[in-house]
Amino acid sequence: MITESAPDFSESLPDGGVLLGLDLGTKTIGTATCDAGWRFATNGTVISRSKWGKDKAKLAKLIEDRQVKGIVLGLPRNMDASEGPRAQSSRAYARNLDEAFALPLLLWDERWSTQAAEAAMIGQDMSRARRAEAIDAHAAAVILQGAIDRMAGGVL
């Protein structure tokens, strides 16, 4: 099941469970997870992208290790809410994830997620080099936190 509706996604997981947030880039995939009660998102690792088979194996291990029940994938819309090539690529990746793992999947608008993550890391006085290494995982946490806040009744 792939949806853009947080309420529909939430209904597909009546018992909650750990969620995996993904920030899909051209070279890396930022990961984040949240607790089973959907309160706090925590940044995870950054996966170097390669062929789908290798990406799938790395994600499968993460899904198994954390007992993930659903996936939140950032959808990179343009500022006017239109969708360009990056959004189309994310939708194709979502279809691959759905086929591979058969977990509920929420496509979540990721506009401003990278900027919010970078601002938070600057606020933590992180060096530029350290920010470059971790930005995608922090952006995944921002994406996931936005989605779980919405499912908890927020207005995002």
mmCIF file of C-alpha atoms in Angstrom:
data_model
loop_
_atom_site.group_PDB
_atom_site.id
_atom_site.type_symbol
_atom_site.label_atom_id
_atom_site.label_comp_id
_atom_site.label_asym_id
_atom_site.label_seq_id
_atom_site.Cartn_x
_atom_site.Cartn_y
_atom_site.Cartn_z
ATOM 1 C CA MET A 1 0.000 0.000 0.000
ATOM 2 C CA ILE A 2 1.411 3.368 -1.056
ATOM 3 C CA THR A 3 -0.407 6.496 0.098
ATOM 4 C CA GLU A 4 0.071 10.219 0.561
ATOM 5 C CA SER A 5 -2.573 10.301 3.300
ATOM 6 C CA ALA A 6 -1.253 10.176 6.864
ATOM 7 C CA PRO A 7 -4.667 9.070 8.256
ATOM 8 C CA ASP A 8 -4.851 6.176 5.758
ATOM 9 C CA PHE A 9 -1.282 5.170 6.588
ATOM 10 C CA SER A 10 -2.037 5.314 10.306
ATOM 11 C CA GLU A 11 -5.176 3.188 9.869
ATOM 12 C CA SER A 12 -3.119 0.525 8.090
ATOM 13 C CA LEU A 13 -1.021 0.203 11.266
ATOM 14 C CA PRO A 14 -3.621 -0.066 14.064
ATOM 15 C CA ASP A 15 -1.075 -1.445 16.538
ATOM 16 C CA GLY A 16 1.589 1.176 15.796
ATOM 17 C CA GLY A 17 5.123 -0.071 15.466
ATOM 18 C CA VAL A 18 8.533 1.212 14.492
ATOM 19 C CA LEU A 19 8.573 3.302 11.318
ATOM 20 C CA LEU A 20 11.486 3.828 8.960
ATOM 21 C CA GLY A 21 11.947 7.280 7.457
ATOM 22 C CA LEU A 22 13.909 7.649 4.222
ATOM 23 C CA ASP A 23 15.388 10.708 2.529
ATOM 24 C CA LEU A 24 16.208 9.513 -0.973
ATOM 25 C CA GLY A 25 19.044 11.290 -2.730
ATOM 26 C CA THR A 26 20.855 10.579 -5.956
ATOM 27 C CA LYS A 27 23.955 9.300 -4.145
ATOM 28 C CA THR A 28 22.748 8.469 -0.642
ATOM 29 C CA ILE A 29 19.707 7.405 1.358
ATOM 30 C CA GLY A 30 19.276 9.014 4.761
ATOM 31 C CA THR A 31 17.529 6.816 7.310
ATOM 32 C CA ALA A 32 15.691 7.474 10.543
ATOM 33 C CA THR A 33 13.453 5.433 12.825
ATOM 34 C CA CYS A 34 10.867 6.250 15.432
ATOM 35 C CA ASP A 35 9.687 4.495 18.536
ATOM 36 C CA ALA A 36 6.724 2.105 18.319
ATOM 37 C CA GLY A 37 4.468 4.730 19.923
ATOM 38 C CA TRP A 38 5.242 7.277 17.166
ATOM 39 C CA ARG A 39 6.537 10.005 19.453
ATOM 40 C CA PHE A 40 10.178 10.614 18.532
ATOM 41 C CA ALA A 41 12.118 10.236 15.296
ATOM 42 C CA THR A 42 15.835 9.573 15.564
ATOM 43 C CA ASN A 43 18.301 9.911 12.733
ATOM 44 C CA GLY A 44 19.987 6.712 11.670
ATOM 45 C CA THR A 45 22.669 5.971 9.136
ATOM 46 C CA VAL A 46 23.367 7.200 5.640
ATOM 47 C CA ILE A 47 23.391 4.464 3.012
ATOM 48 C CA SER A 48 25.447 4.962 -0.130
ATOM 49 C CA ARG A 49 23.174 4.260 -3.068
ATOM 50 C CA SER A 50 24.092 1.714 -5.673
ATOM 51 C CA LYS A 51 22.048 -0.746 -7.704
ATOM 52 C CA TRP A 52 18.566 -1.549 -6.379
ATOM 53 C CA GLY A 53 19.591 -5.053 -5.277
ATOM 54 C CA LYS A 54 22.289 -3.736 -2.953
ATOM 55 C CA ASP A 55 20.053 -0.937 -1.630
ATOM 56 C CA LYS A 56 17.303 -3.493 -0.999
ATOM 57 C CA ALA A 57 19.655 -5.772 0.961
ATOM 58 C CA LYS A 58 20.815 -2.911 3.199
ATOM 59 C CA LEU A 59 17.257 -1.737 3.797
ATOM 60 C CA ALA A 60 16.080 -5.318 4.437
ATOM 61 C CA LYS A 61 18.664 -5.705 7.193
ATOM 62 C CA LEU A 62 17.591 -2.419 8.766
ATOM 63 C CA ILE A 63 13.911 -3.387 8.528
ATOM 64 C CA GLU A 64 14.606 -6.765 10.109
ATOM 65 C CA ASP A 65 16.918 -5.453 12.840
ATOM 66 C CA ARG A 66 14.475 -2.722 13.926
ATOM 67 C CA GLN A 67 11.283 -4.748 13.256
ATOM 68 C CA VAL A 68 9.934 -1.951 11.065
ATOM 69 C CA LYS A 69 6.174 -1.967 10.440
ATOM 70 C CA GLY A 70 5.915 0.893 7.913
ATOM 71 C CA ILE A 71 7.992 3.243 5.752
ATOM 72 C CA VAL A 72 7.812 7.022 5.331
ATOM 73 C CA LEU A 73 9.553 8.167 2.161
ATOM 74 C CA GLY A 74 10.238 11.826 1.472
ATOM 75 C CA LEU A 75 8.564 13.122 -1.678
ATOM 76 C CA PRO A 76 10.562 16.049 -3.105
ATOM 77 C CA ARG A 77 7.914 18.409 -4.439
ATOM 78 C CA ASN A 78 8.726 21.786 -5.966
ATOM 79 C CA MET A 79 7.866 24.893 -3.965
ATOM 80 C CA ASP A 80 4.652 25.323 -5.988
ATOM 81 C CA ALA A 81 3.691 21.725 -5.028
ATOM 82 C CA SER A 82 4.277 20.442 -8.564
ATOM 83 C CA GLU A 83 6.367 17.347 -9.121
ATOM 84 C CA GLY A 84 9.514 17.119 -11.198
ATOM 85 C CA PRO A 85 11.962 14.337 -12.077
ATOM 86 C CA ARG A 86 13.116 13.823 -8.470
ATOM 87 C CA ALA A 87 9.531 13.228 -7.318
ATOM 88 C CA GLN A 88 9.000 10.779 -10.174
ATOM 89 C CA SER A 89 12.166 8.959 -9.119
ATOM 90 C CA SER A 90 10.915 8.794 -5.507
ATOM 91 C CA ARG A 91 7.568 7.401 -6.666
ATOM 92 C CA ALA A 92 9.379 4.707 -8.666
ATOM 93 C CA TYR A 93 11.530 3.899 -5.618
ATOM 94 C CA ALA A 94 8.346 3.679 -3.519
ATOM 95 C CA ARG A 95 6.952 1.096 -5.934
ATOM 96 C CA ASN A 96 10.194 -0.904 -5.596
ATOM 97 C CA LEU A 97 9.968 -0.698 -1.788
ATOM 98 C CA ASP A 98 6.329 -1.763 -1.852
ATOM 99 C CA GLU A 99 7.097 -4.752 -4.061
ATOM 100 C CA ALA A 100 10.149 -5.782 -2.026
ATOM 101 C CA PHE A 101 8.833 -5.392 1.514
ATOM 102 C CA ALA A 102 5.008 -5.215 1.308
ATOM 103 C CA LEU A 103 4.935 -2.698 4.169
ATOM 104 C CA PRO A 104 2.570 0.284 4.310
ATOM 105 C CA LEU A 105 4.355 3.232 2.704
ATOM 106 C CA LEU A 106 3.606 6.920 3.182
ATOM 107 C CA LEU A 107 4.924 9.462 0.689
ATOM 108 C CA TRP A 108 5.555 12.599 2.750
ATOM 109 C CA ASP A 109 6.176 16.091 1.379
ATOM 110 C CA GLU A 110 9.809 16.794 2.186
ATOM 111 C CA ARG A 111 9.998 20.466 1.225
ATOM 112 C CA TRP A 112 12.314 22.280 3.667
ATOM 113 C CA SER A 113 13.408 19.061 5.416
ATOM 114 C CA THR A 114 17.083 19.449 4.477
ATOM 115 C CA GLN A 115 17.075 23.129 5.433
ATOM 116 C CA ALA A 116 15.447 22.340 8.789
ATOM 117 C CA ALA A 117 17.966 19.565 9.447
ATOM 118 C CA GLU A 118 20.902 21.788 8.546
ATOM 119 C CA ALA A 119 19.648 24.607 10.773
ATOM 120 C CA ALA A 120 19.346 22.174 13.675
ATOM 121 C CA MET A 121 22.878 20.869 13.125
ATOM 122 C CA ILE A 122 24.263 24.400 12.921
ATOM 123 C CA GLY A 123 22.456 25.083 16.190
ATOM 124 C CA GLN A 124 24.359 22.134 17.657
ATOM 125 C CA ASP A 125 27.602 23.739 16.454
ATOM 126 C CA MET A 126 28.354 20.832 14.116
ATOM 127 C CA SER A 127 31.269 21.377 11.749
ATOM 128 C CA ARG A 128 30.583 21.748 8.043
ATOM 129 C CA ALA A 129 32.307 18.409 7.344
ATOM 130 C CA ARG A 130 30.246 16.588 9.975
ATOM 131 C CA ARG A 131 27.031 18.185 8.648
ATOM 132 C CA ALA A 132 27.854 16.977 5.119
ATOM 133 C CA GLU A 133 28.225 13.409 6.415
ATOM 134 C CA ALA A 134 25.015 13.418 8.437
ATOM 135 C CA ILE A 135 22.601 15.762 6.628
ATOM 136 C CA ASP A 136 20.627 13.042 4.850
ATOM 137 C CA ALA A 137 19.970 11.056 8.035
ATOM 138 C CA HIS A 138 18.935 14.227 9.871
ATOM 139 C CA ALA A 139 16.641 15.166 6.971
ATOM 140 C CA ALA A 140 15.089 11.675 7.163
ATOM 141 C CA ALA A 141 14.391 12.308 10.859
ATOM 142 C CA VAL A 142 12.723 15.647 10.016
ATOM 143 C CA ILE A 143 10.565 13.908 7.381
ATOM 144 C CA LEU A 144 9.617 11.103 9.767
ATOM 145 C CA GLN A 145 8.916 13.465 12.673
ATOM 146 C CA GLY A 146 6.600 15.548 10.468
ATOM 147 C CA ALA A 147 4.664 12.447 9.483
ATOM 148 C CA ILE A 148 4.301 11.079 13.015
ATOM 149 C CA ASP A 149 3.298 14.522 14.300
ATOM 150 C CA ARG A 150 0.563 14.616 11.663
ATOM 151 C CA MET A 151 -0.625 11.129 12.589
ATOM 152 C CA ALA A 152 -0.760 12.214 16.229
ATOM 153 C CA GLY A 153 -3.233 14.926 15.279
ATOM 154 C CA GLY A 154 -0.942 17.765 14.242
ATOM 155 C CA VAL A 155 -1.865 20.052 11.374
ATOM 156 C CA LEU A 156 1.205 19.517 9.153
#
